[in-house]
XYZ file of C-alpha atoms in Angstrom:
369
model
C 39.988 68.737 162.357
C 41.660 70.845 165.207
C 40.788 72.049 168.127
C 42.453 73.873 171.348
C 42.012 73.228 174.709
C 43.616 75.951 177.244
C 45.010 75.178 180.572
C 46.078 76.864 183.710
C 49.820 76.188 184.468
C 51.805 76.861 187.396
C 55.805 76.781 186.552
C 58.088 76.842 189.739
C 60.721 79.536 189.872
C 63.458 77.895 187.693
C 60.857 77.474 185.105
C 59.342 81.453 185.282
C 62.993 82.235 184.774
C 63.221 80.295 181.760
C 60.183 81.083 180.313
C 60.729 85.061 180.855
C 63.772 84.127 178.561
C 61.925 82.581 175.518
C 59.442 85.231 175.545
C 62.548 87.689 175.361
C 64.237 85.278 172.675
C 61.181 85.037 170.838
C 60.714 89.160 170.202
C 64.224 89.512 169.586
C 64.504 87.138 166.841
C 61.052 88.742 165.296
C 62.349 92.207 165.517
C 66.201 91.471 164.293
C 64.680 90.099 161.107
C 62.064 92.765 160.631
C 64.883 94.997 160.898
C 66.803 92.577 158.589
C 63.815 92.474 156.039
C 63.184 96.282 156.085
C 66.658 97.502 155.549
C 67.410 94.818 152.897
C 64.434 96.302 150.970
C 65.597 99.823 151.221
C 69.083 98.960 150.305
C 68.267 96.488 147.149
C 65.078 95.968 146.648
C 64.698 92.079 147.339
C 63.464 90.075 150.409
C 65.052 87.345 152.270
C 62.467 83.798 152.509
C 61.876 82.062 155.866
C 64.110 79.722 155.047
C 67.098 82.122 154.340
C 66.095 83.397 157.868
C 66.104 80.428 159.955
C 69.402 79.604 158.129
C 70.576 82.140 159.095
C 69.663 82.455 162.393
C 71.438 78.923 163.064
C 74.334 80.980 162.304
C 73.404 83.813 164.513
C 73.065 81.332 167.791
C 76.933 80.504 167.250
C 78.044 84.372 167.813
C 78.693 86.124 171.371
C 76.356 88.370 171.141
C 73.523 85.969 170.573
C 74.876 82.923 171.746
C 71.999 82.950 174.733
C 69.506 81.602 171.714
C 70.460 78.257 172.884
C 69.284 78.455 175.782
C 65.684 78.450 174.894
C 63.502 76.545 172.576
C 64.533 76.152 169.091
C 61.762 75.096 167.706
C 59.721 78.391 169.436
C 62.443 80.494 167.547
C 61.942 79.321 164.458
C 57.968 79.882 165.089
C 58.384 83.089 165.548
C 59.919 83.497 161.849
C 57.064 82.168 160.315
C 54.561 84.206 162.178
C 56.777 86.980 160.432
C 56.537 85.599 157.194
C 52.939 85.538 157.632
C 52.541 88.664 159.040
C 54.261 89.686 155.761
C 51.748 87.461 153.528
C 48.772 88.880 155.222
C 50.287 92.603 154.593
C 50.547 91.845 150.838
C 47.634 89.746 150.256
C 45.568 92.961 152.141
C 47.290 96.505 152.521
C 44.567 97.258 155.779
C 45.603 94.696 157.794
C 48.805 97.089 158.107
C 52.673 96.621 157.526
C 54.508 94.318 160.330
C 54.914 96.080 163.620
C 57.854 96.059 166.068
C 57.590 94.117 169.688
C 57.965 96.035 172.715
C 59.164 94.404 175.787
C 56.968 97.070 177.358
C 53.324 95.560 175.834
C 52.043 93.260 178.298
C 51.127 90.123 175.948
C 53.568 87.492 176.235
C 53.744 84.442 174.380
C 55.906 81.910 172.337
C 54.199 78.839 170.474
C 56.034 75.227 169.853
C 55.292 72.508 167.891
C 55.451 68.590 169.130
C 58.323 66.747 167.504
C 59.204 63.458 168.537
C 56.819 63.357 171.616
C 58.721 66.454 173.308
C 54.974 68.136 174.155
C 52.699 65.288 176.142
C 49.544 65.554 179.089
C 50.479 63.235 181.950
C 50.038 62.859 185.545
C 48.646 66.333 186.168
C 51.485 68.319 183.992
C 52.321 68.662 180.694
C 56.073 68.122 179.532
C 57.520 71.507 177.227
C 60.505 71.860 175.213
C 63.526 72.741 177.775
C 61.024 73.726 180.379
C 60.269 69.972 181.561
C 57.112 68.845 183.352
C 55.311 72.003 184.734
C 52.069 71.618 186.791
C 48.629 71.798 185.070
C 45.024 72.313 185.746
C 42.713 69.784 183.612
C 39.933 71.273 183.927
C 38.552 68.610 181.240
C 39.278 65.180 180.120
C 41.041 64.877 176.767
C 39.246 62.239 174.180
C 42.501 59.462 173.678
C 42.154 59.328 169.560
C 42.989 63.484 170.052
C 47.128 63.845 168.864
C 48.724 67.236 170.236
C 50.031 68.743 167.150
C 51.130 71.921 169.309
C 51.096 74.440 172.056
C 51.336 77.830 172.917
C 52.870 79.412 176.145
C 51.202 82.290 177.375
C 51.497 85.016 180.516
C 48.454 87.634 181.478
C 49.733 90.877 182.672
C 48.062 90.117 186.187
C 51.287 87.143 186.601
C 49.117 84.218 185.635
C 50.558 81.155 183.073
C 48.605 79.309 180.506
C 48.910 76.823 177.596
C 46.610 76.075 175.145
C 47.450 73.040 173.512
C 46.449 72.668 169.795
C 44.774 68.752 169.284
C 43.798 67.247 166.101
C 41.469 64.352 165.743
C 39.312 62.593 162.620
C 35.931 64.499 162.421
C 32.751 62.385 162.867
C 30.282 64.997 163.164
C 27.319 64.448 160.824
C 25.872 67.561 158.897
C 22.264 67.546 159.575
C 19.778 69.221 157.474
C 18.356 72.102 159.815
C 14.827 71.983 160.807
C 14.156 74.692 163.386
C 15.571 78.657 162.777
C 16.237 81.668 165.164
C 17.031 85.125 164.022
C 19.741 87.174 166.067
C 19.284 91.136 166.143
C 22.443 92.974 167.554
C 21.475 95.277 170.559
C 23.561 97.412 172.296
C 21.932 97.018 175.435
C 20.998 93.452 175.723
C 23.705 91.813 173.047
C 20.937 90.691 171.343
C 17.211 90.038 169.965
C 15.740 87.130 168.948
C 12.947 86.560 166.874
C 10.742 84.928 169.980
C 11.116 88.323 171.584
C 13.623 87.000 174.183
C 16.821 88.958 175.268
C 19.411 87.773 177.182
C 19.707 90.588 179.734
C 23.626 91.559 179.529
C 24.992 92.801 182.577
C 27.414 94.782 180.723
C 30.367 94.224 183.115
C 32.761 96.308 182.265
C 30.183 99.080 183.428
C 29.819 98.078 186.510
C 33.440 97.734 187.003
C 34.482 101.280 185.299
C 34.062 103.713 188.296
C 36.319 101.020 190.297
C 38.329 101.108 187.550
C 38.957 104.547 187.270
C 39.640 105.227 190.937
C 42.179 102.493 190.744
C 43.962 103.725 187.428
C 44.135 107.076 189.232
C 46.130 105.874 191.777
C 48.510 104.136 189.243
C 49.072 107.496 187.762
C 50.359 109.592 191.033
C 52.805 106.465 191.450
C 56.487 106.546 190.648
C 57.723 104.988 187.600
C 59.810 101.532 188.407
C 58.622 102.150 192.166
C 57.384 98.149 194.001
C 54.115 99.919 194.584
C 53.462 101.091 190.914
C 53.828 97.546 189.891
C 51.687 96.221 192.894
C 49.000 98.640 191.675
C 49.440 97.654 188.352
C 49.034 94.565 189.053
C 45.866 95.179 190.675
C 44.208 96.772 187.767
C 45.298 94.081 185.646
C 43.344 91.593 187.530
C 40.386 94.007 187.480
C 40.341 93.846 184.182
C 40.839 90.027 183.760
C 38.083 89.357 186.088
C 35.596 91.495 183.691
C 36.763 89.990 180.976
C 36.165 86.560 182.645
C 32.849 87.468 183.453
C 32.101 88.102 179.942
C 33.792 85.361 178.317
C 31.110 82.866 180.733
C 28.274 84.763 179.803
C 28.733 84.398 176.139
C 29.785 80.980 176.504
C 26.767 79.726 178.399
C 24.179 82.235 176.078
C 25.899 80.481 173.075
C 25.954 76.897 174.278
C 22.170 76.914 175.081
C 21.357 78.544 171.671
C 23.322 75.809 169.656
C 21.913 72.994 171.953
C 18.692 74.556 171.187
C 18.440 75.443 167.218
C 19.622 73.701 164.304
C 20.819 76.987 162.696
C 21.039 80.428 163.787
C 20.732 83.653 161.473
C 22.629 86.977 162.210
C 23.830 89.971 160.802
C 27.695 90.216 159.445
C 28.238 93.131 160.969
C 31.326 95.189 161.085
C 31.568 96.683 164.959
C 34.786 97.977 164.651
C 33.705 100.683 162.174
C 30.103 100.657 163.797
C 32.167 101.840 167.163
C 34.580 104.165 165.589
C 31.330 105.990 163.366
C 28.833 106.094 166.494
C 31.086 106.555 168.910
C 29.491 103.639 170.902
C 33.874 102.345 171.717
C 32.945 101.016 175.454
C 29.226 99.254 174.777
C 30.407 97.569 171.471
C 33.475 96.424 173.050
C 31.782 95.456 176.673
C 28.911 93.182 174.780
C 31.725 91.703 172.717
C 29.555 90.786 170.118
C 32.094 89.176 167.818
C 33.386 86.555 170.298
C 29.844 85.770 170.864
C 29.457 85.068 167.052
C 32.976 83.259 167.260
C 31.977 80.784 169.862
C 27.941 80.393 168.484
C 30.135 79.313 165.314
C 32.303 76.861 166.211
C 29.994 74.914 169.222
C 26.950 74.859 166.293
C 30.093 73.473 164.125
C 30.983 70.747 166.822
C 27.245 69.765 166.305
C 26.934 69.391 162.705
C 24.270 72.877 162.894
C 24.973 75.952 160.768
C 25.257 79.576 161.379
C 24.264 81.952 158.596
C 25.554 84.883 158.215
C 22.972 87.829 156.518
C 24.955 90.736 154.553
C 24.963 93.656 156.332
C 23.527 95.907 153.765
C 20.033 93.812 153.927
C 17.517 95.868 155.136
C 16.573 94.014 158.272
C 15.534 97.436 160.514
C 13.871 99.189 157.724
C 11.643 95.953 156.101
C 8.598 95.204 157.863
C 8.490 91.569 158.801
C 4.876 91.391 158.039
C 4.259 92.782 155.000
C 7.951 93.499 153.431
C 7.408 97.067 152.600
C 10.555 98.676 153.256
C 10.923 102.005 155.063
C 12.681 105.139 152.533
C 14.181 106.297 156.053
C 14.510 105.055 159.202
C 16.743 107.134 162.330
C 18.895 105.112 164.964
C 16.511 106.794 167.709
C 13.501 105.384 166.229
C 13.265 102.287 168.700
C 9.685 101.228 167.554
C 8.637 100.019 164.090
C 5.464 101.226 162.720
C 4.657 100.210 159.132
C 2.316 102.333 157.173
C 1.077 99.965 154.659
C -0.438 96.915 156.998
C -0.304 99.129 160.206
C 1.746 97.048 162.421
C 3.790 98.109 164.966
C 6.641 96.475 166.713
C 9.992 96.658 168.544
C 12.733 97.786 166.063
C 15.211 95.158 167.000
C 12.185 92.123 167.251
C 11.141 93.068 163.797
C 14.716 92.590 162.389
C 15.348 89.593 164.065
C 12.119 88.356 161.957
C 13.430 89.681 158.928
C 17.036 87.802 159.159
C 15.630 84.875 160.265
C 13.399 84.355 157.335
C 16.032 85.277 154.997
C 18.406 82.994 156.429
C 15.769 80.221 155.736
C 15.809 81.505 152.257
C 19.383 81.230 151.995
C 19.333 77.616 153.406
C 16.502 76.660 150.675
């Protein structure tokens, strides 16, 4: 099994310098061979392999032009061909996902990933030691189990200025798969994240709301400011920590609210829904993406995982909202604004979202049976 733990690193100038150059290195080599792939399509019709490319690019480091490849981390170079050639694989194996897109020095994600060779990526004494960068000062915020073997790790820098590395680990998986004796249904809710079948809702603060007339004033600053000016980039600066700090907020909400429901349940029942298309067709962009429903789904998974519980996921065309959880008739029609659920066969009458939650939790016991 794997699993990634991400640090807080600190880098002292030399090192920012050199790590500003592999994240350069590293979108230069994806984009030459893009360009390299695309045009050697158009001109014959055939495609050139990873390992044509990093052949090649061993080649490429010995020229003027590119002879500053050296200076950086080979092993990050060759990386970033074969996030390439899967970029290309995912294309191919589904047309949606969209064809391989060009890296702008402009976007403000910046990253490069390594793998440990020979011991050349290690935790100790408060820093971890990188490829060509040396030791560079870490925050453990956790202790790291001994039997865990880093397999790899990837650099990162937020656009507010701040470094981190999350170091991939793999270890031999003990967990024992227990057969699941207590159930809660999960009902998406825009307002509160979600329902459960006790009736309970975790009472989302929906932070990016709070934060959005701040943010506004501040991005209308940013506007009036001169491009390439210091104070563009101080404000810019600002609003990227603005926006970090939301997102912070967020990610520690869902991580506690997750935590306590795997510590809690043996398996958990929700909907597979899809929220980028439910955003795009309701036009509900900002709540969807401020109750970040998916990550919550994405961390429930993996903690329950760590446990030996389940998650089960419900399709999304069962009729959850429109089946009454006390007698199963199911509804003919049923309108987004209608919050409550009245059932005319048996009569009863309940909270739209409380009365799905019912509904997926009993079929996800169905599912486990």
């Amino acid at each position: 099994m794997n699993k990634a733990y991400k640090f807080r690193i600190y880098p002292n100038k030399e090192q920012q310098v050199l790590l500003a150059k592999t994240f350069g290195c590293v979108r230069l080599v994806y984009n030459y061979y893009l360009d390299k792939k695309i045009n050697l399509y158009k001109d014959s019709e055939t495609s050139i392999s990873y390992t044509n490319c990093a052949k090649d690019m061993a080649q490429l480091k010995h020229t003027d032009d590119y002879v500053f490849l050296t200076e950086v981390d080979s092993v990050a170079l060759q990386q970033s061909l074969r996030h390439l050639d899967t970029a290309f694989k995912n294309f191919f194996s589904n047309p949606k996902i969209g064809f391989p897109k060009f890296k702008s020095k402009h976007k403000n994600k910046k990253s490069y990933a390594t793998v440990c060779v020979n011991n050349n990526t290690s935790i100790e004494n408060g820093c971890i030691k990188l490829p060509k960068v040396g030791l560079v000062k870490l925050k453990q915020h956790r202790q790291i189990p001994s039997d865990y073997v880093i397999k790899s790790a990837t650099v990162s820098q937020t656009p507010s200025g701040k470094y981190y590395v999350s170091v991939l680990f793999e270890y031999e998986n003990q967990v024992q798969i227990t057969k699941p004796q207590t159930f809660i249904g999960l009902d998406f809710s825009m307002h509160e994240l979600y329902v459960d079948n006790n009736g309970n809702e975790p009472a989302y603060p929906r932070y990016y709301r709070q934060a959005e007339q701040k943010l506004a004033r501040e991005q209308h600053k940013l506007s009036k400011m001169q491009k390439g000016s210091n104070n563009r980039n101080k404000q810019r600066i600002k609003i990227a920590k603005l926006h970090e700090k939301v997102a912070n907020q967020r990610k520690d909400f869902l991580h506690k609210q997750s935590k306590q429901i795997a510590n809690a349940y043996d398996c958990v029942c929700i909907e597979d829904l899809d929220m980028k298309a439910m955003s795009q067709c309701l036009n509900f962009g900002k709540s969807v993406a401020d109750n970040g429903w998916g990550m919550f789904t994405t961390f429930l998974k993996y903690k329950l995982e760590d446990l030996g519980k389940q998650l089960i996921k419900i399709d999304k065309w069962f009729p959850s909202s429109k089946m009454c959880s006390n007698c199963g008739n199911i509804k003919d029609n049923l309108q987004l604004s209608d919050r409550v659920y009245h059932c005319e066969r048996c009569g009863i009458t309940l909270n739209r979202d409380y009365n799905a939650s019912i509904n997926i939790r009993n079929q996800g016991i169905f599912i486990n049976c």
